[in-house]
Amino acid sequence: MWLSEAVSSGPQFFYLVPLVVLFPVIGLLVNTAFGGRMSEKAIGWLASAAAGLSFVVAVLLGISLLSYPEGAVVPIVDWITIGELNINWGFQVDTLSVTMMLVVAGVGTLIHIYSIGYMHDDVRFQGDPGRYQRFFVFMNLFIAMMMILVSADNYLMLFVGWEGVGLCSYLLIGFWYDKGENGIGNAVAGKKAFIANRIGDFGFILAAFIMFWVFGTFEFNAVFELAPEVASLFPAAIVAITLLMLVGVTGKSAQIPLFVWLPDAMAGPTPVSALIHAATMVTAGVYLITRSAALYNLVPQVQNIVALVGAATALFAATIAVGQFDIKKVLAYSTISQLGFMVAAVGMGAYVAGMFHLVTHAFFKALLFLSAGSVILGLEHAHHHMEHNSQLKLPMDENDLHFDPQDMRNMGGLRNRMKISFWVYLIGAIALTGIPPLAGFWSKDEILTDAANFNPLAYWMMLAAAFLTAFYMGRQILMVWFGKPRSLPAEHANESPPIITVPLIILAALAATGGALNLPMWHTFTHWLEDSLGHLHAAEFSLQIAGLSSFLVLAAIFLAWLLYGRKYQAMQELPPDKRPDDPLRPILGPVFNALNHKWWVDELYWTIIINPYVSLAHFLADVVDWRFWHDWFHDTVIVGGYNKLTQVLSIQIDLGVIDAVANKLGDSVKRAAAKWRVIETGYVRNYALSFFIGVVLILGYLILR
Amino acid sequence: MSLNDLLVNLNLIMPITILTAWACVLLLVDLFIPKERKGITALLAALGLLVALALVISRAGVATSAFNGMIMIDGFATFMSVIFLFSGLAGIAVAYDYLIRSGIERGEYYVLLLFSIVGMMLMAAAADLIMVFLALELLSIPLYVLAGIAVPRPDSEEAALKYFLLGAFASGFFLYGTALVYGATGSTALTEIVSATTSGGVNLSFLVIGAGLILVGLGFKVAVVPFHMWTPDVYQGAPSSVTAFMAVGAKAAGFAALLRIFVLAFPPLAMDLTPVLWALAAFTMIIGNVIAIAQRNIKRMLAYSSIAHAGYIMMALVPYGQGNVAADTVASALFYLLAYMLTSFAAWAVVIALEHNMGEGRDTDGLSLEDYSGLGQKQPALAAAMTVAMLSFIGIPPTLGFVGKFYLLRTVIEGGFPGLALIGLLTSLVSAYYYLRVVVYMYMRDGEPVVRREPWLYFTALATAVGVVVLSIFSEPLFNWASQAVLKLI
Amino acid sequence: MVPIQYFIGLSAILFTIGILGVLIRRNAIIIFMSVELMLNSANLAFITFARMYQSLDGQVFVFFVMAVAAAEVAVGLALIVAIFRNKQSIDVDQINSLHG
């Protein structure tokens, strides 16, 4: 029905939208069913093709939106109908959702292709090539779930996708579940992510309950239409819904206080970090707030809270990033910080700026993660090569037995060995720090401009965060790529193959030019999103703010160069026992220690939440449940009583009465059978007689009745 | 009737026409097929059945009448024809190797089978008592011959003679009943009988007695107590492949005629006939199930079981006269016949697989319960098929038998006969005893069962067993199909 | 004209004789002949009723019945002959190897 309608109304492709979910589902089903018999290449390319086809569909949808900017809601099935609750699985096609689809499918496809090469090596280093298939199944599942999330036309369906991506995240963080600290480190990281997300999801669910209670529906359009009326009658409901949604956002998008899971999530394979924990899934919270703009606009006080949470996260995470040595951890904290920027932006009502930063961030952060993966792979290759080469065996003893290919202290000077990776990394880093004219500059500048206008406190926090961003990225670039190699594998690292570098180059091009989406003169992206979000204000480019932030960025880079370009290299000449591992350590002293230990947030959570919780659980399990409930109440009272009762029932009643009757009945039936079979004499005439008696009886009844 | 009319009418009943012509041709062709290659005849016969099946299905949904209303092609006839044609195919499949190893492979076997199926299809389509009589004879006479086809084996001859004499005896009653109905109403067409009855002026005692005699004649065919006595002997004595076919086909055809005649022509007599039907159903269920317990020969046990199942189906017929339940009566009976067909063939295929000629170095014929000991270990697939069949006979989910019985009992209770439903329930409980005994022997006794490895037998046993389970899960559309078959009839 | 009731009465008597023949006689051929008698009594009834209703239907049916009876005879006699070959007897009381 909807298909024919859609086709007849003109050259638009909205009816294709179910395919964005269907293609990855097909991909994962085929890979699940037949992956065992397919080559690695076939598995990888099939999964990539599934993601790529989704991208093609998203592009077609985008083209349709150019001529039909109002979009469409495409229903496919009635999902739940209970009483007055009627939930369809429908697809919301508008500029906002299609923007997300394009990012998810586009970046996703590139990362799929990258993974073909990356996972080929990774599964071999980890010693279980069989998991190659599983990886791509999970990846396709993730794409499908993310598509459900962004294309939903109601909050419940969105929640399905929200949970689905959480599941994929869990599965992929724990992908090497038997590796990590004590053999369970990765599994623990997965669990941590899941639990942190669950706390957030709980908020989301409560928000949904209240929404149904107040609005009686989950559908976006209906809710947004009713919202102003509800806000005037019952403002507390909107405040509760938006605040509880913010709880969900802090979980999914790693904001204070639930951000702690994201750094640990780096236990997953690097493409996962790039796709799920940098480019797409973690931005779902930003999407949720943007989607719910009509609700948040009604409650400025909540918006203020959102903005401050985002800005505080941006600053807080940026400080921690300065003190990390793990190349991926730095990027993880950077991601948290950048998500803080986005959340702050959407909190201030600067939805375009937030979404704009979401898009550019997807480009350059995916790029940074993937090139970091390329570096890690290069070092691992070299390390592996040396372990199995007798000539190089001797010098190996100098190194730790457990060589960590992700530790930046083991790197240095890689720019000569891995040229392509270096250049794309550099582009990504510049884009992130916000040096014009690369993508990050434009989007971050827009956020800062909006903040300066609406929320000065957030503005100054974010300005500080931007400074720190430039500093830690400068630190990372200098530690990884410049100077002299600080380990043997770093000396022998080699560039990765084209299947890895080509996606990097494409992403680098996007990271460099992505800012063109919403240049201050044209506001292309603003007008694009206006079709979904109603009228939006466009931040005017302010030379003063741009100049200030650019100056801070350059200053930070200069500072980084002083410390890591010069001082760090000079430190290398000192003997190992006198040389600090980071030039900041002697300067900042205990503060650096705090940064390095992430301000002891994890420890804090352990002390005030987890340990008391575990003690309580032990108490409940051991004393209340086991000793009282099980030993006394259950065993003594119930089981004892029940045993007595069953004894009475089984001996007196069952054996004495029921069995006796049943046996008698059974015996009598058997006796009847033996007796009655004699009627069958075998004589035809007897049979005819029986027949005739039957006739007589029937006719007799019929006549005499 | 001009030649053109004849051709038009023959075209209306095309599946039957084709099958008849094909059977005649096959009778001739068979002469030119060498004795050791009678398998070709079997294949050709199966081909004919498949063509007829395709025709029947392609014409499903067409409702028309032919030969001046003597024949009605409608949903009911289509549904039954599908059952008959499937039974024919299964009958050929179980006979194929069995006949060879029993040394009774003859081309006529398959031809007679085809003729009998033509009779059955006509029976389901007949809308005139004379037509029913002709169809009854057309299906019976080939079966008499088939029962005796193992001549000169004494058992087979005895079975054939008993079947023949009693069958002819029953036909006499049926025919006399028809004559009385004709006398009472002036017509033998079912629709005219009912219109004459309702418009009054008929000799009611003739009509009621005639109806009673018709019930007797058809009751013999479907083997309800007390007209069932031939069943165990004939089922045991006839070659097993014939028994398998007969147990399904003849019974289904008898019920087809009973359903059509009673629901179409005799609703005005419901007050008189319902108590009779009630008693017949009750006695049939009780006696069939109880005597089956005493049987140790599996063929004989299944014969009593088939009597009992005739009782269950009869149960659905009891409320036939109540307009609001009549549709369910027919639908549940049709559904149960389908379930019975699949279940029955699963069981008989296993029986045939285990049967062997005595004296080939063995002292049993593979037909007693003891011969099933250890089947579970030696032939898990066959044992599983047999188990499914037994569970379905009892009516335990997830089998078609369960669903069928559920619909039957529902109809009976809807019709206001909870007592009869209770008897049905209790007797199925009794039946569990002898059905499960087979399962116990298969899985819990040790033994060395001798089993034939014959592909078609295996295929039939497994396919029907799988069908019994799988269709039970998708029983809703099947029942809807059966219900739709009824709408045209009522 | 002879009243209808007489014909029906005759037909009923013939039918009963047929039934009794089946029940009483032991010779398979005689039993079979008794069955034929039952069929023919039905034929008589058909013809009577056809006359009563002044319609041809009943008379036509008789031809069908006769044809069917002929077919039954063919099959029946063949069976009886086959049994006779085996047992040298057609006494139905000697044929009871299948029972119970």
XYZ file of N, CA and C in Angstrom, chain A residues 669-670 672-674 676-677 679-680 682 684 687-688 690-692 694-695 698-699 701-703 705, chain B residues 162 166 169-170 173 208-209 216 220 226-229 233 272 275-276 290-291 293-295 304 433:
144
model
N -10.681 -53.436 32.447
C -10.647 -53.181 31.008
C -9.941 -54.325 30.285
N -8.836 -54.786 30.899
C -8.114 -55.874 30.241
C -8.950 -57.150 30.202
N -12.149 -57.232 30.177
C -13.194 -57.024 29.177
C -12.634 -57.283 27.785
N -11.421 -56.801 27.549
C -10.819 -56.998 26.235
C -10.707 -58.479 25.929
N -10.202 -59.243 26.908
C -10.034 -60.671 26.671
C -11.378 -61.338 26.424
N -14.244 -59.814 25.362
C -14.971 -59.356 24.183
C -14.357 -59.839 22.881
N -13.076 -60.133 22.915
C -12.460 -60.522 21.656
C -13.021 -61.859 21.185
N -15.988 -62.574 20.866
C -17.110 -62.351 19.948
C -16.669 -62.539 18.504
N -15.455 -62.169 18.250
C -14.932 -62.289 16.882
C -14.598 -63.745 16.618
N -14.721 -65.483 13.904
C -14.124 -65.846 12.629
C -15.145 -66.403 11.664
N -18.181 -66.107 9.240
C -18.844 -65.055 8.486
C -20.291 -64.915 8.928
N -20.744 -62.927 11.875
C -20.581 -61.512 11.576
C -21.859 -60.953 10.978
N -22.425 -61.711 10.055
C -23.664 -61.246 9.425
C -24.769 -61.137 10.467
N -24.395 -60.482 13.693
C -24.164 -59.255 14.464
C -24.647 -58.046 13.679
N -24.311 -58.063 12.405
C -24.752 -57.020 11.500
C -26.269 -56.901 11.547
N -26.920 -58.045 11.441
C -28.376 -58.062 11.370
C -28.997 -57.600 12.686
N -27.678 -55.532 14.660
C -27.543 -54.086 14.627
C -28.669 -53.442 13.851
N -28.946 -54.014 12.676
C -30.013 -53.464 11.839
C -31.337 -53.520 12.581
N -31.500 -50.903 15.301
C -31.660 -49.539 14.799
C -33.058 -49.328 14.254
N -33.474 -50.275 13.395
C -34.794 -50.103 12.800
C -35.863 -50.191 13.874
N -35.602 -49.265 16.904
C -35.657 -47.977 17.598
C -36.384 -46.949 16.751
N -36.032 -46.941 15.437
C -36.599 -45.913 14.574
C -38.104 -46.087 14.408
N -38.550 -47.374 14.383
C -39.983 -47.593 14.170
C -40.772 -47.397 15.460
N -39.966 -45.832 18.214
C -39.648 -44.640 18.999
C -40.894 -43.819 19.325
N -14.624 -63.068 3.111
C -15.400 -62.440 4.187
C -15.783 -61.023 3.806
N -19.788 -60.065 3.177
C -20.395 -59.070 4.058
C -20.594 -57.754 3.341
N -23.624 -58.066 1.271
C -24.733 -58.048 2.226
C -25.079 -56.606 2.594
N -24.038 -55.846 2.936
C -24.254 -54.454 3.328
C -24.786 -53.641 2.164
N -28.444 -53.807 1.960
C -29.144 -52.910 2.878
C -29.139 -51.489 2.349
N -37.551 -42.661 7.217
C -36.670 -42.893 8.364
C -36.009 -44.265 8.267
N -36.797 -45.276 7.884
C -36.203 -46.614 7.762
C -35.161 -46.619 6.655
N -26.726 -47.964 7.857
C -26.168 -49.294 8.074
C -25.174 -49.639 6.964
N -21.149 -50.015 7.562
C -20.314 -51.183 7.286
C -19.000 -50.754 6.661
N -22.188 -52.118 15.330
C -21.845 -53.542 15.232
C -21.612 -54.036 13.799
N -21.288 -53.150 12.881
C -21.071 -53.598 11.495
C -19.582 -53.709 11.184
N -18.810 -53.905 12.234
C -17.356 -53.789 12.122
C -16.685 -55.144 12.051
N -17.465 -56.227 12.223
C -16.840 -57.516 12.534
C -15.852 -57.992 11.478
N -10.503 -59.247 10.667
C -10.125 -60.396 9.840
C -9.591 -59.945 8.497
N -34.695 -38.095 14.911
C -34.747 -39.558 14.956
C -33.357 -40.171 14.922
N -29.948 -39.968 18.145
C -29.674 -40.980 19.176
C -28.990 -42.217 18.602
N -29.382 -42.600 17.391
C -28.756 -43.772 16.767
C -27.275 -43.509 16.544
N -11.311 -51.118 23.467
C -11.094 -52.145 24.491
C -10.552 -53.423 23.872
N -11.149 -53.881 22.770
C -10.661 -55.150 22.208
C -9.248 -54.996 21.677
N -6.861 -53.784 23.058
C -5.891 -54.069 24.117
C -5.476 -55.532 24.101
N -6.402 -56.401 23.717
C -6.110 -57.826 23.780
C -5.287 -58.306 22.590
N -5.020 -57.419 21.630
C -4.365 -57.882 20.401
C -2.850 -57.842 20.522
N -8.431 -52.813 14.951
C -9.328 -52.329 16.005
C -9.162 -50.835 16.215
N -3.026 -47.149 26.303
C -2.427 -48.389 26.799
C -1.823 -49.213 25.673
